């Protein structure tokens, strides 16, 4: 059981395949949302991956500032269906936030979340910064977390 971060060029072909398959399985197939999953953000991002027995169970894409948004962002937050309910999503988001604030010294983080997950993101301190809008047939909301020393 381990969490790892990878730059795009550090992802071995098998690991990259597992990550992309998981993203397509959930965001395209499970959510019945045909859209182009692969874009130009992956090559510039940090990929946070949780694996057990060499299988990817959880993943998030950490996008540096000025690539997608002015602020760094967290995207493609995902836990494989058969691994849900174990607290991996919570740990995944905690590690994503920690990485961005610690490694990039960012003052804030932005994300584009599905509306049904708004309360989940708010439990980490994210606040909505937009109204709900349609993105590929799914309601989304932009959210922002500002760093605060507790």
mmCIF file with all atom_site columns, C-alpha atoms in Angstrom:
data_model
loop_
_atom_site.group_PDB
_atom_site.id
_atom_site.type_symbol
_atom_site.label_atom_id
_atom_site.label_alt_id
_atom_site.label_comp_id
_atom_site.label_asym_id
_atom_site.label_entity_id
_atom_site.label_seq_id
_atom_site.pdbx_PDB_ins_code
_atom_site.Cartn_x
_atom_site.Cartn_y
_atom_site.Cartn_z
_atom_site.occupancy
_atom_site.B_iso_or_equiv
_atom_site.pdbx_formal_charge
_atom_site.auth_seq_id
_atom_site.auth_comp_id
_atom_site.auth_asym_id
_atom_site.auth_atom_id
_atom_site.pdbx_PDB_model_num
ATOM 1   C CA . UNK A 1 1   ? 0.000   0.000  0.000   1.00 0.00 ? 1   UNK A CA 1
ATOM 2   C CA . UNK A 1 2   ? 1.598   3.241  -1.030  1.00 0.00 ? 2   UNK A CA 1
ATOM 3   C CA . UNK A 1 3   ? 1.018   6.779  -2.203  1.00 0.00 ? 3   UNK A CA 1
ATOM 4   C CA . UNK A 1 4   ? 3.348   8.131  -4.899  1.00 0.00 ? 4   UNK A CA 1
ATOM 5   C CA . UNK A 1 5   ? 3.635   11.296 -6.923  1.00 0.00 ? 5   UNK A CA 1
ATOM 6   C CA . UNK A 1 6   ? 4.860   11.219 -10.499 1.00 0.00 ? 6   UNK A CA 1
ATOM 7   C CA . UNK A 1 7   ? 5.650   13.740 -13.161 1.00 0.00 ? 7   UNK A CA 1
ATOM 8   C CA . UNK A 1 8   ? 4.215   12.626 -16.489 1.00 0.00 ? 8   UNK A CA 1
ATOM 9   C CA . UNK A 1 9   ? 7.538   11.336 -17.829 1.00 0.00 ? 9   UNK A CA 1
ATOM 10  C CA . UNK A 1 10  ? 8.046   9.264  -14.670 1.00 0.00 ? 10  UNK A CA 1
ATOM 11  C CA . UNK A 1 11  ? 4.885   7.215  -15.219 1.00 0.00 ? 11  UNK A CA 1
ATOM 12  C CA . UNK A 1 12  ? 5.811   3.792  -16.564 1.00 0.00 ? 12  UNK A CA 1
ATOM 13  C CA . UNK A 1 13  ? 3.627   2.643  -19.451 1.00 0.00 ? 13  UNK A CA 1
ATOM 14  C CA . UNK A 1 14  ? 1.700   0.158  -17.273 1.00 0.00 ? 14  UNK A CA 1
ATOM 15  C CA . UNK A 1 15  ? 1.017   2.715  -14.508 1.00 0.00 ? 15  UNK A CA 1
ATOM 16  C CA . UNK A 1 16  ? -0.044  5.360  -17.047 1.00 0.00 ? 16  UNK A CA 1
ATOM 17  C CA . UNK A 1 17  ? -2.373  2.822  -18.679 1.00 0.00 ? 17  UNK A CA 1
ATOM 18  C CA . UNK A 1 18  ? -3.946  1.948  -15.294 1.00 0.00 ? 18  UNK A CA 1
ATOM 19  C CA . UNK A 1 19  ? -4.480  5.632  -14.445 1.00 0.00 ? 19  UNK A CA 1
ATOM 20  C CA . UNK A 1 20  ? -6.032  6.456  -17.809 1.00 0.00 ? 20  UNK A CA 1
ATOM 21  C CA . UNK A 1 21  ? -8.199  3.317  -17.765 1.00 0.00 ? 21  UNK A CA 1
ATOM 22  C CA . UNK A 1 22  ? -9.487  4.217  -14.292 1.00 0.00 ? 22  UNK A CA 1
ATOM 23  C CA . UNK A 1 23  ? -10.311 7.758  -15.425 1.00 0.00 ? 23  UNK A CA 1
ATOM 24  C CA . UNK A 1 24  ? -12.168 6.518  -18.500 1.00 0.00 ? 24  UNK A CA 1
ATOM 25  C CA . UNK A 1 25  ? -13.953 3.756  -16.554 1.00 0.00 ? 25  UNK A CA 1
ATOM 26  C CA . UNK A 1 26  ? -15.372 6.277  -14.079 1.00 0.00 ? 26  UNK A CA 1
ATOM 27  C CA . UNK A 1 27  ? -15.631 9.641  -15.826 1.00 0.00 ? 27  UNK A CA 1
ATOM 28  C CA . UNK A 1 28  ? -16.749 8.350  -19.233 1.00 0.00 ? 28  UNK A CA 1
ATOM 29  C CA . UNK A 1 29  ? -18.324 4.904  -18.737 1.00 0.00 ? 29  UNK A CA 1
ATOM 30  C CA . UNK A 1 30  ? -19.704 4.914  -15.159 1.00 0.00 ? 30  UNK A CA 1
ATOM 31  C CA . UNK A 1 31  ? -20.958 8.491  -15.397 1.00 0.00 ? 31  UNK A CA 1
ATOM 32  C CA . UNK A 1 32  ? -22.183 7.912  -18.965 1.00 0.00 ? 32  UNK A CA 1
ATOM 33  C CA . UNK A 1 33  ? -20.469 11.071 -20.135 1.00 0.00 ? 33  UNK A CA 1
ATOM 34  C CA . UNK A 1 34  ? -18.795 10.801 -23.536 1.00 0.00 ? 34  UNK A CA 1
ATOM 35  C CA . UNK A 1 35  ? -16.144 13.490 -23.743 1.00 0.00 ? 35  UNK A CA 1
ATOM 36  C CA . UNK A 1 36  ? -12.426 13.634 -24.577 1.00 0.00 ? 36  UNK A CA 1
ATOM 37  C CA . UNK A 1 37  ? -10.768 12.477 -21.326 1.00 0.00 ? 37  UNK A CA 1
ATOM 38  C CA . UNK A 1 38  ? -7.237  12.962 -22.583 1.00 0.00 ? 38  UNK A CA 1
ATOM 39  C CA . UNK A 1 39  ? -6.009  16.506 -22.949 1.00 0.00 ? 39  UNK A CA 1
ATOM 40  C CA . UNK A 1 40  ? -2.861  18.543 -22.669 1.00 0.00 ? 40  UNK A CA 1
ATOM 41  C CA . UNK A 1 41  ? -2.882  18.965 -18.877 1.00 0.00 ? 41  UNK A CA 1
ATOM 42  C CA . UNK A 1 42  ? -1.422  15.556 -18.029 1.00 0.00 ? 42  UNK A CA 1
ATOM 43  C CA . UNK A 1 43  ? 2.036   16.299 -19.390 1.00 0.00 ? 43  UNK A CA 1
ATOM 44  C CA . UNK A 1 44  ? 2.387   19.379 -17.149 1.00 0.00 ? 44  UNK A CA 1
ATOM 45  C CA . UNK A 1 45  ? 0.853   17.920 -13.985 1.00 0.00 ? 45  UNK A CA 1
ATOM 46  C CA . UNK A 1 46  ? 1.829   15.911 -10.943 1.00 0.00 ? 46  UNK A CA 1
ATOM 47  C CA . UNK A 1 47  ? -0.005  12.596 -10.707 1.00 0.00 ? 47  UNK A CA 1
ATOM 48  C CA . UNK A 1 48  ? -0.849  11.398 -7.196  1.00 0.00 ? 48  UNK A CA 1
ATOM 49  C CA . UNK A 1 49  ? -1.457  7.655  -7.233  1.00 0.00 ? 49  UNK A CA 1
ATOM 50  C CA . UNK A 1 50  ? -2.443  5.169  -4.546  1.00 0.00 ? 50  UNK A CA 1
ATOM 51  C CA . UNK A 1 51  ? -1.751  1.520  -5.348  1.00 0.00 ? 51  UNK A CA 1
ATOM 52  C CA . UNK A 1 52  ? -2.213  -1.808 -3.613  1.00 0.00 ? 52  UNK A CA 1
ATOM 53  C CA . UNK A 1 53  ? -0.693  -4.980 -5.013  1.00 0.00 ? 53  UNK A CA 1
ATOM 54  C CA . UNK A 1 54  ? 0.480   -2.902 -7.990  1.00 0.00 ? 54  UNK A CA 1
ATOM 55  C CA . UNK A 1 55  ? -3.111  -1.887 -8.875  1.00 0.00 ? 55  UNK A CA 1
ATOM 56  C CA . UNK A 1 56  ? -4.183  1.767  -8.984  1.00 0.00 ? 56  UNK A CA 1
ATOM 57  C CA . UNK A 1 57  ? -7.069  2.367  -6.564  1.00 0.00 ? 57  UNK A CA 1
ATOM 58  C CA . UNK A 1 58  ? -7.055  6.168  -6.192  1.00 0.00 ? 58  UNK A CA 1
ATOM 59  C CA . UNK A 1 59  ? -5.739  9.053  -8.255  1.00 0.00 ? 59  UNK A CA 1
ATOM 60  C CA . UNK A 1 60  ? -5.684  12.845 -8.514  1.00 0.00 ? 60  UNK A CA 1
ATOM 61  C CA . UNK A 1 61  ? -4.105  15.201 -11.031 1.00 0.00 ? 61  UNK A CA 1
ATOM 62  C CA . UNK A 1 62  ? -2.352  18.229 -9.515  1.00 0.00 ? 62  UNK A CA 1
ATOM 63  C CA . UNK A 1 63  ? -2.104  21.022 -12.059 1.00 0.00 ? 63  UNK A CA 1
ATOM 64  C CA . UNK A 1 64  ? 0.436   23.817 -11.495 1.00 0.00 ? 64  UNK A CA 1
ATOM 65  C CA . UNK A 1 65  ? -0.592  27.488 -11.443 1.00 0.00 ? 65  UNK A CA 1
ATOM 66  C CA . UNK A 1 66  ? -1.098  29.210 -14.795 1.00 0.00 ? 66  UNK A CA 1
ATOM 67  C CA . UNK A 1 67  ? -1.767  25.952 -16.642 1.00 0.00 ? 67  UNK A CA 1
ATOM 68  C CA . UNK A 1 68  ? -5.529  25.495 -16.250 1.00 0.00 ? 68  UNK A CA 1
ATOM 69  C CA . UNK A 1 69  ? -6.228  28.312 -13.816 1.00 0.00 ? 69  UNK A CA 1
ATOM 70  C CA . UNK A 1 70  ? -4.211  31.163 -12.371 1.00 0.00 ? 70  UNK A CA 1
ATOM 71  C CA . UNK A 1 71  ? -4.034  29.074 -9.175  1.00 0.00 ? 71  UNK A CA 1
ATOM 72  C CA . UNK A 1 72  ? -2.831  25.472 -8.877  1.00 0.00 ? 72  UNK A CA 1
ATOM 73  C CA . UNK A 1 73  ? -5.706  23.038 -9.104  1.00 0.00 ? 73  UNK A CA 1
ATOM 74  C CA . UNK A 1 74  ? -6.756  19.538 -8.170  1.00 0.00 ? 74  UNK A CA 1
ATOM 75  C CA . UNK A 1 75  ? -8.589  17.498 -10.751 1.00 0.00 ? 75  UNK A CA 1
ATOM 76  C CA . UNK A 1 76  ? -9.584  13.990 -11.758 1.00 0.00 ? 76  UNK A CA 1
ATOM 77  C CA . UNK A 1 77  ? -10.128 13.041 -8.108  1.00 0.00 ? 77  UNK A CA 1
ATOM 78  C CA . UNK A 1 78  ? -11.081 9.383  -8.339  1.00 0.00 ? 78  UNK A CA 1
ATOM 79  C CA . UNK A 1 79  ? -11.324 6.155  -6.363  1.00 0.00 ? 79  UNK A CA 1
ATOM 80  C CA . UNK A 1 80  ? -11.895 2.840  -8.105  1.00 0.00 ? 80  UNK A CA 1
ATOM 81  C CA . UNK A 1 81  ? -15.447 1.591  -7.546  1.00 0.00 ? 81  UNK A CA 1
ATOM 82  C CA . UNK A 1 82  ? -14.459 -1.551 -5.620  1.00 0.00 ? 82  UNK A CA 1
ATOM 83  C CA . UNK A 1 83  ? -12.214 0.508  -3.287  1.00 0.00 ? 83  UNK A CA 1
ATOM 84  C CA . UNK A 1 84  ? -14.802 3.114  -2.274  1.00 0.00 ? 84  UNK A CA 1
ATOM 85  C CA . UNK A 1 85  ? -15.982 3.430  1.314   1.00 0.00 ? 85  UNK A CA 1
ATOM 86  C CA . UNK A 1 86  ? -12.498 2.961  2.791   1.00 0.00 ? 86  UNK A CA 1
ATOM 87  C CA . UNK A 1 87  ? -11.636 6.630  3.278   1.00 0.00 ? 87  UNK A CA 1
ATOM 88  C CA . UNK A 1 88  ? -9.332  6.785  0.263   1.00 0.00 ? 88  UNK A CA 1
ATOM 89  C CA . UNK A 1 89  ? -11.054 9.852  -1.214  1.00 0.00 ? 89  UNK A CA 1
ATOM 90  C CA . UNK A 1 90  ? -10.508 11.773 2.019   1.00 0.00 ? 90  UNK A CA 1
ATOM 91  C CA . UNK A 1 91  ? -6.855  10.725 2.200   1.00 0.00 ? 91  UNK A CA 1
ATOM 92  C CA . UNK A 1 92  ? -6.394  11.492 -1.497  1.00 0.00 ? 92  UNK A CA 1
ATOM 93  C CA . UNK A 1 93  ? -7.683  15.032 -1.097  1.00 0.00 ? 93  UNK A CA 1
ATOM 94  C CA . UNK A 1 94  ? -5.652  15.606 2.077   1.00 0.00 ? 94  UNK A CA 1
ATOM 95  C CA . UNK A 1 95  ? -2.466  14.495 0.301   1.00 0.00 ? 95  UNK A CA 1
ATOM 96  C CA . UNK A 1 96  ? -3.305  16.610 -2.768  1.00 0.00 ? 96  UNK A CA 1
ATOM 97  C CA . UNK A 1 97  ? -3.817  19.730 -0.646  1.00 0.00 ? 97  UNK A CA 1
ATOM 98  C CA . UNK A 1 98  ? -0.675  19.050 1.384   1.00 0.00 ? 98  UNK A CA 1
ATOM 99  C CA . UNK A 1 99  ? 1.423   18.590 -1.763  1.00 0.00 ? 99  UNK A CA 1
ATOM 100 C CA . UNK A 1 100 ? 0.263   21.831 -3.365  1.00 0.00 ? 100 UNK A CA 1
ATOM 101 C CA . UNK A 1 101 ? 0.700   23.955 -0.237  1.00 0.00 ? 101 UNK A CA 1
ATOM 102 C CA . UNK A 1 102 ? 4.035   22.363 0.770   1.00 0.00 ? 102 UNK A CA 1
ATOM 103 C CA . UNK A 1 103 ? 5.768   21.715 -2.560  1.00 0.00 ? 103 UNK A CA 1
ATOM 104 C CA . UNK A 1 104 ? 4.440   24.661 -4.556  1.00 0.00 ? 104 UNK A CA 1
ATOM 105 C CA . UNK A 1 105 ? 3.978   27.142 -1.670  1.00 0.00 ? 105 UNK A CA 1
ATOM 106 C CA . UNK A 1 106 ? 0.650   28.106 -3.177  1.00 0.00 ? 106 UNK A CA 1
ATOM 107 C CA . UNK A 1 107 ? -1.552  30.649 -1.393  1.00 0.00 ? 107 UNK A CA 1
ATOM 108 C CA . UNK A 1 108 ? -4.754  28.992 -2.673  1.00 0.00 ? 108 UNK A CA 1
ATOM 109 C CA . UNK A 1 109 ? -6.037  26.007 -4.642  1.00 0.00 ? 109 UNK A CA 1
ATOM 110 C CA . UNK A 1 110 ? -8.870  25.904 -7.151  1.00 0.00 ? 110 UNK A CA 1
ATOM 111 C CA . UNK A 1 111 ? -10.906 22.960 -8.346  1.00 0.00 ? 111 UNK A CA 1
ATOM 112 C CA . UNK A 1 112 ? -13.832 22.271 -10.624 1.00 0.00 ? 112 UNK A CA 1
ATOM 113 C CA . UNK A 1 113 ? -16.027 19.863 -8.662  1.00 0.00 ? 113 UNK A CA 1
ATOM 114 C CA . UNK A 1 114 ? -19.168 17.996 -9.483  1.00 0.00 ? 114 UNK A CA 1
ATOM 115 C CA . UNK A 1 115 ? -22.026 19.612 -7.565  1.00 0.00 ? 115 UNK A CA 1
ATOM 116 C CA . UNK A 1 116 ? -22.967 16.378 -5.779  1.00 0.00 ? 116 UNK A CA 1
ATOM 117 C CA . UNK A 1 117 ? -19.476 16.445 -4.180  1.00 0.00 ? 117 UNK A CA 1
ATOM 118 C CA . UNK A 1 118 ? -19.652 20.094 -3.079  1.00 0.00 ? 118 UNK A CA 1
ATOM 119 C CA . UNK A 1 119 ? -20.187 19.232 0.606   1.00 0.00 ? 119 UNK A CA 1
ATOM 120 C CA . UNK A 1 120 ? -17.260 16.789 0.494   1.00 0.00 ? 120 UNK A CA 1
ATOM 121 C CA . UNK A 1 121 ? -14.955 19.530 -0.809  1.00 0.00 ? 121 UNK A CA 1
ATOM 122 C CA . UNK A 1 122 ? -16.371 22.047 1.662   1.00 0.00 ? 122 UNK A CA 1
ATOM 123 C CA . UNK A 1 123 ? -15.405 19.687 4.501   1.00 0.00 ? 123 UNK A CA 1
ATOM 124 C CA . UNK A 1 124 ? -11.779 20.474 3.559   1.00 0.00 ? 124 UNK A CA 1
ATOM 125 C CA . UNK A 1 125 ? -12.393 24.228 3.532   1.00 0.00 ? 125 UNK A CA 1
ATOM 126 C CA . UNK A 1 126 ? -13.125 24.734 -0.174  1.00 0.00 ? 126 UNK A CA 1
ATOM 127 C CA . UNK A 1 127 ? -15.727 27.416 -0.851  1.00 0.00 ? 127 UNK A CA 1
ATOM 128 C CA . UNK A 1 128 ? -17.778 27.874 -4.029  1.00 0.00 ? 128 UNK A CA 1
ATOM 129 C CA . UNK A 1 129 ? -16.594 30.727 -6.255  1.00 0.00 ? 129 UNK A CA 1
ATOM 130 C CA . UNK A 1 130 ? -19.110 30.192 -9.059  1.00 0.00 ? 130 UNK A CA 1
ATOM 131 C CA . UNK A 1 131 ? -22.705 29.253 -9.562  1.00 0.00 ? 131 UNK A CA 1
ATOM 132 C CA . UNK A 1 132 ? -23.494 25.740 -10.714 1.00 0.00 ? 132 UNK A CA 1
ATOM 133 C CA . UNK A 1 133 ? -22.913 25.206 -14.442 1.00 0.00 ? 133 UNK A CA 1
ATOM 134 C CA . UNK A 1 134 ? -23.110 22.348 -16.920 1.00 0.00 ? 134 UNK A CA 1
ATOM 135 C CA . UNK A 1 135 ? -19.852 20.693 -17.950 1.00 0.00 ? 135 UNK A CA 1
ATOM 136 C CA . UNK A 1 136 ? -20.319 17.800 -20.390 1.00 0.00 ? 136 UNK A CA 1
ATOM 137 C CA . UNK A 1 137 ? -23.841 17.150 -19.095 1.00 0.00 ? 137 UNK A CA 1
ATOM 138 C CA . UNK A 1 138 ? -22.861 17.092 -15.400 1.00 0.00 ? 138 UNK A CA 1
ATOM 139 C CA . UNK A 1 139 ? -23.478 19.988 -12.957 1.00 0.00 ? 139 UNK A CA 1
ATOM 140 C CA . UNK A 1 140 ? -20.192 21.479 -11.707 1.00 0.00 ? 140 UNK A CA 1
ATOM 141 C CA . UNK A 1 141 ? -19.102 24.314 -9.447  1.00 0.00 ? 141 UNK A CA 1
ATOM 142 C CA . UNK A 1 142 ? -15.742 26.078 -9.166  1.00 0.00 ? 142 UNK A CA 1
ATOM 143 C CA . UNK A 1 143 ? -14.312 26.054 -5.655  1.00 0.00 ? 143 UNK A CA 1
ATOM 144 C CA . UNK A 1 144 ? -11.320 27.641 -3.920  1.00 0.00 ? 144 UNK A CA 1
ATOM 145 C CA . UNK A 1 145 ? -9.316  26.836 -0.786  1.00 0.00 ? 145 UNK A CA 1
ATOM 146 C CA . UNK A 1 146 ? -7.088  29.522 0.724   1.00 0.00 ? 146 UNK A CA 1
ATOM 147 C CA . UNK A 1 147 ? -4.112  28.485 2.843   1.00 0.00 ? 147 UNK A CA 1
ATOM 148 C CA . UNK A 1 148 ? -4.411  29.314 6.505   1.00 0.00 ? 148 UNK A CA 1
ATOM 149 C CA . UNK A 1 149 ? -2.035  28.467 9.323   1.00 0.00 ? 149 UNK A CA 1
ATOM 150 C CA . UNK A 1 150 ? -4.181  26.773 11.919  1.00 0.00 ? 150 UNK A CA 1
#
